[in-house]
């Protein structure tokens, strides 16, 4: 059985990762989503093993010490991480697994699983990025300034990725990500075993 693809979509805050990710998964329902572990409390309607795996801080730290995560991060005093065992199992079963994740997490995944396909979502300009962040209206000016400063340094990380997609139009960006996934599935290196078996007959 041909191994599945691990696809990572990343980029700075305000690049539109969530919008493009949701559009790609809506168009490609065969793409599998990973389920993260978190130490925060479940919100209303969230189910164990569906939205997150909910664990205590002690349990999380034990998992991290055992090297069970593909990537891990602390966000607002809670821990989040992607358990690698279920992801690797889905890949071995021939499923493609799609991630939408921040740049630090994407780099961790790339380090642990170099054959992943990484896509950097780039805003059309920094001015547009800043406008999108301000347009959210969810943060005060100090927090916003910090986030904008972080976004500028995050933009410089594009060279760590395999592909870059400019998101000046979400529909066009979605189409490009889908085309990247399709092209990667057709690579000779990913299909060589199947080809060799055909030639043996």
Coordinates of C-alpha atoms in Angstrom, one line a residue:
X1 CA 0.0 0.0 0.0
X2 CA 1.2 3.5 -0.9
X3 CA 2.0 5.7 2.1
X4 CA -0.2 8.7 2.5
X5 CA 1.0 12.4 2.4
X6 CA 1.4 14.6 5.5
X7 CA 0.6 18.1 4.3
X8 CA 1.3 21.1 6.4
X9 CA -0.3 24.5 5.8
X10 CA 1.3 27.3 7.7
X11 CA 2.0 31.1 7.7
X12 CA 1.8 34.1 9.9
X13 CA -1.3 35.3 11.8
X14 CA -3.6 37.1 9.4
X15 CA -2.5 35.1 6.4
X16 CA -5.8 33.4 6.2
X17 CA -4.7 29.8 7.1
X18 CA -8.0 28.8 8.7
X19 CA -10.1 30.1 5.7
X20 CA -8.0 28.2 3.2
X21 CA -7.7 25.1 5.3
X22 CA -11.5 24.8 5.7
X23 CA -12.0 25.4 2.0
X24 CA -9.5 22.7 1.0
X25 CA -10.9 20.2 3.4
X26 CA -14.5 21.0 2.1
X27 CA -13.3 20.3 -1.4
X28 CA -11.2 17.2 -0.5
X29 CA -13.2 15.3 2.2
X30 CA -10.8 12.4 1.9
X31 CA -8.1 14.4 3.6
X32 CA -7.7 13.3 7.3
X33 CA -7.4 15.8 10.1
X34 CA -5.2 15.2 13.1
X35 CA -6.6 15.5 16.6
X36 CA -4.5 17.5 19.1
X37 CA -3.9 16.8 22.8
X38 CA -4.6 19.8 25.1
X39 CA -4.5 20.5 28.8
X40 CA -7.3 23.1 28.7
X41 CA -10.7 22.2 29.9
X42 CA -13.3 21.1 27.3
X43 CA -15.7 23.8 26.0
X44 CA -19.4 23.2 25.6
X45 CA -20.0 20.6 22.9
X46 CA -16.4 19.4 22.6
X47 CA -15.9 15.7 22.7
X48 CA -12.9 13.6 23.7
X49 CA -11.3 12.1 20.7
X50 CA -13.4 14.2 18.3
X51 CA -12.2 17.8 18.9
X52 CA -9.3 17.1 21.2
X53 CA -7.7 14.6 23.5
X54 CA -8.1 16.2 26.9
X55 CA -5.2 15.5 29.3
X56 CA -3.9 16.8 32.6
X57 CA -0.7 18.8 32.7
X58 CA 1.0 15.8 34.3
X59 CA -0.2 13.4 31.6
X60 CA 0.9 15.9 28.9
X61 CA 4.4 16.3 30.3
X62 CA 4.8 12.5 30.5
X63 CA 3.8 12.2 26.8
X64 CA 6.3 14.9 25.9
X65 CA 9.0 13.2 27.9
X66 CA 8.3 10.0 26.1
X67 CA 8.7 11.7 22.7
X68 CA 5.1 11.1 21.7
X69 CA 4.4 14.4 20.0
X70 CA 5.1 15.5 16.4
X71 CA 4.9 19.1 17.6
X72 CA 4.1 20.8 20.9
X73 CA 3.5 24.3 22.1
X74 CA 2.3 26.4 25.0
X75 CA -0.6 28.8 24.2
X76 CA -2.1 31.1 26.9
X77 CA -0.8 28.9 29.8
X78 CA -2.3 25.7 28.2
X79 CA -0.3 23.0 26.3
X80 CA -1.2 21.7 22.9
X81 CA 0.5 18.9 20.9
X82 CA 0.0 16.5 18.0
X83 CA 0.4 12.9 19.0
X84 CA 2.4 11.2 16.3
X85 CA 1.2 7.6 16.7
X86 CA -2.3 8.1 15.2
X87 CA -0.9 10.4 12.4
X88 CA 1.7 7.8 11.4
X89 CA -1.0 5.1 11.5
X90 CA -3.2 7.0 9.1
X91 CA -0.2 7.6 6.8
X92 CA 0.7 3.9 6.8
X93 CA -2.9 3.1 5.9
X94 CA -2.5 5.2 2.8
X95 CA -4.4 8.2 4.1
X96 CA -3.3 11.8 3.5
X97 CA -3.2 13.9 6.7
X98 CA -3.7 17.7 6.5
X99 CA -2.5 20.2 9.1
X100 CA -3.2 23.9 9.6
X101 CA -0.6 25.0 12.1
X102 CA 1.6 27.9 13.2
X103 CA 5.2 28.3 11.9
X104 CA 6.9 26.9 15.0
X105 CA 4.8 23.8 14.9
X106 CA 5.3 23.3 11.2
X107 CA 9.1 23.5 11.6
X108 CA 8.9 20.9 14.4
X109 CA 6.9 18.5 12.1
X110 CA 9.4 19.1 9.3
X111 CA 12.2 18.1 11.6
X112 CA 10.5 14.9 12.8
X113 CA 9.0 14.0 9.5
X114 CA 11.2 15.5 6.7
X115 CA 9.1 14.0 3.9
X116 CA 6.1 16.1 4.8
X117 CA 4.8 18.6 2.2
X118 CA 4.9 22.1 3.7
X119 CA 3.0 25.0 2.2
X120 CA 3.6 28.6 3.4
X121 CA 0.6 30.9 3.0
X122 CA 1.8 34.4 2.2
X123 CA -0.4 37.6 2.4
X124 CA -0.2 39.8 -0.8
X125 CA 1.6 42.5 1.3
X126 CA 2.4 43.3 4.8
X127 CA -0.1 46.2 4.7
X128 CA -2.9 43.7 4.0
X129 CA -1.6 41.4 6.7
X130 CA -1.7 44.3 9.3
X131 CA -5.2 45.3 8.0
X132 CA -6.5 41.8 8.5
X133 CA -5.1 41.6 12.1
X134 CA -6.5 45.0 13.0
X135 CA -9.8 44.0 11.4
X136 CA -10.3 41.1 13.8
X137 CA -10.9 43.6 16.7
X138 CA -10.1 41.0 19.3
X139 CA -7.0 42.6 20.9
X140 CA -5.9 45.8 22.5
X141 CA -3.3 48.0 20.8
X142 CA -0.3 46.6 22.8
X143 CA -1.2 43.0 22.0
X144 CA -1.8 43.9 18.4
X145 CA 1.6 45.6 18.2
X146 CA 3.2 42.4 19.5
X147 CA 1.3 40.2 17.1
X148 CA 2.2 42.5 14.1
X149 CA 5.9 42.4 15.2
X150 CA 5.8 38.6 15.4
X151 CA 4.1 38.4 12.0
X152 CA 7.0 40.4 10.4
X153 CA 9.5 37.9 11.7
X154 CA 7.3 34.9 10.8
X155 CA 7.2 36.1 7.2
X156 CA 10.9 35.7 7.0
X157 CA 10.5 32.0 7.6
X158 CA 9.1 31.2 4.2
X159 CA 12.4 29.7 3.0
X160 CA 11.9 26.7 5.4
X161 CA 8.9 25.5 3.3
X162 CA 8.5 23.5 0.1
X163 CA 5.9 25.7 -1.5
X164 CA 4.6 29.3 -1.2
X165 CA 1.0 30.4 -2.0
X166 CA 0.1 34.0 -2.1
X167 CA -3.3 34.5 -0.5
X168 CA -4.7 37.7 -2.2
X169 CA -7.8 35.7 -3.2
X170 CA -8.9 32.8 -0.9
X171 CA -10.5 30.8 -3.7
X172 CA -7.4 31.0 -5.9
X173 CA -5.2 30.1 -2.9
X174 CA -7.4 27.1 -2.1
X175 CA -7.1 25.9 -5.7
X176 CA -3.3 26.2 -5.6
X177 CA -3.1 24.2 -2.4
X178 CA -5.3 21.4 -3.9
X179 CA -3.1 21.4 -7.0
X180 CA 0.1 21.1 -4.9
X181 CA -1.4 18.1 -3.1
X182 CA -2.4 16.5 -6.4
X183 CA 1.1 17.1 -7.9
X184 CA 2.8 15.6 -4.8
X185 CA 0.6 12.4 -5.2
X186 CA 1.9 12.0 -8.7
X187 CA 5.6 12.3 -7.9
X188 CA 7.6 9.3 -9.2
X189 CA 9.4 8.9 -5.9
X190 CA 6.0 8.4 -4.2
X191 CA 4.8 5.8 -6.8
X192 CA 8.0 3.9 -7.6
X193 CA 7.1 0.8 -5.7
X194 CA 3.7 0.5 -7.5
X195 CA 5.4 1.1 -10.8
X196 CA 8.1 -1.6 -10.1
X197 CA 5.4 -4.1 -9.2
X198 CA 3.6 -3.5 -12.4
X199 CA 6.8 -4.0 -14.4
X200 CA 7.5 -7.3 -12.7
X201 CA 4.3 -8.8 -14.0

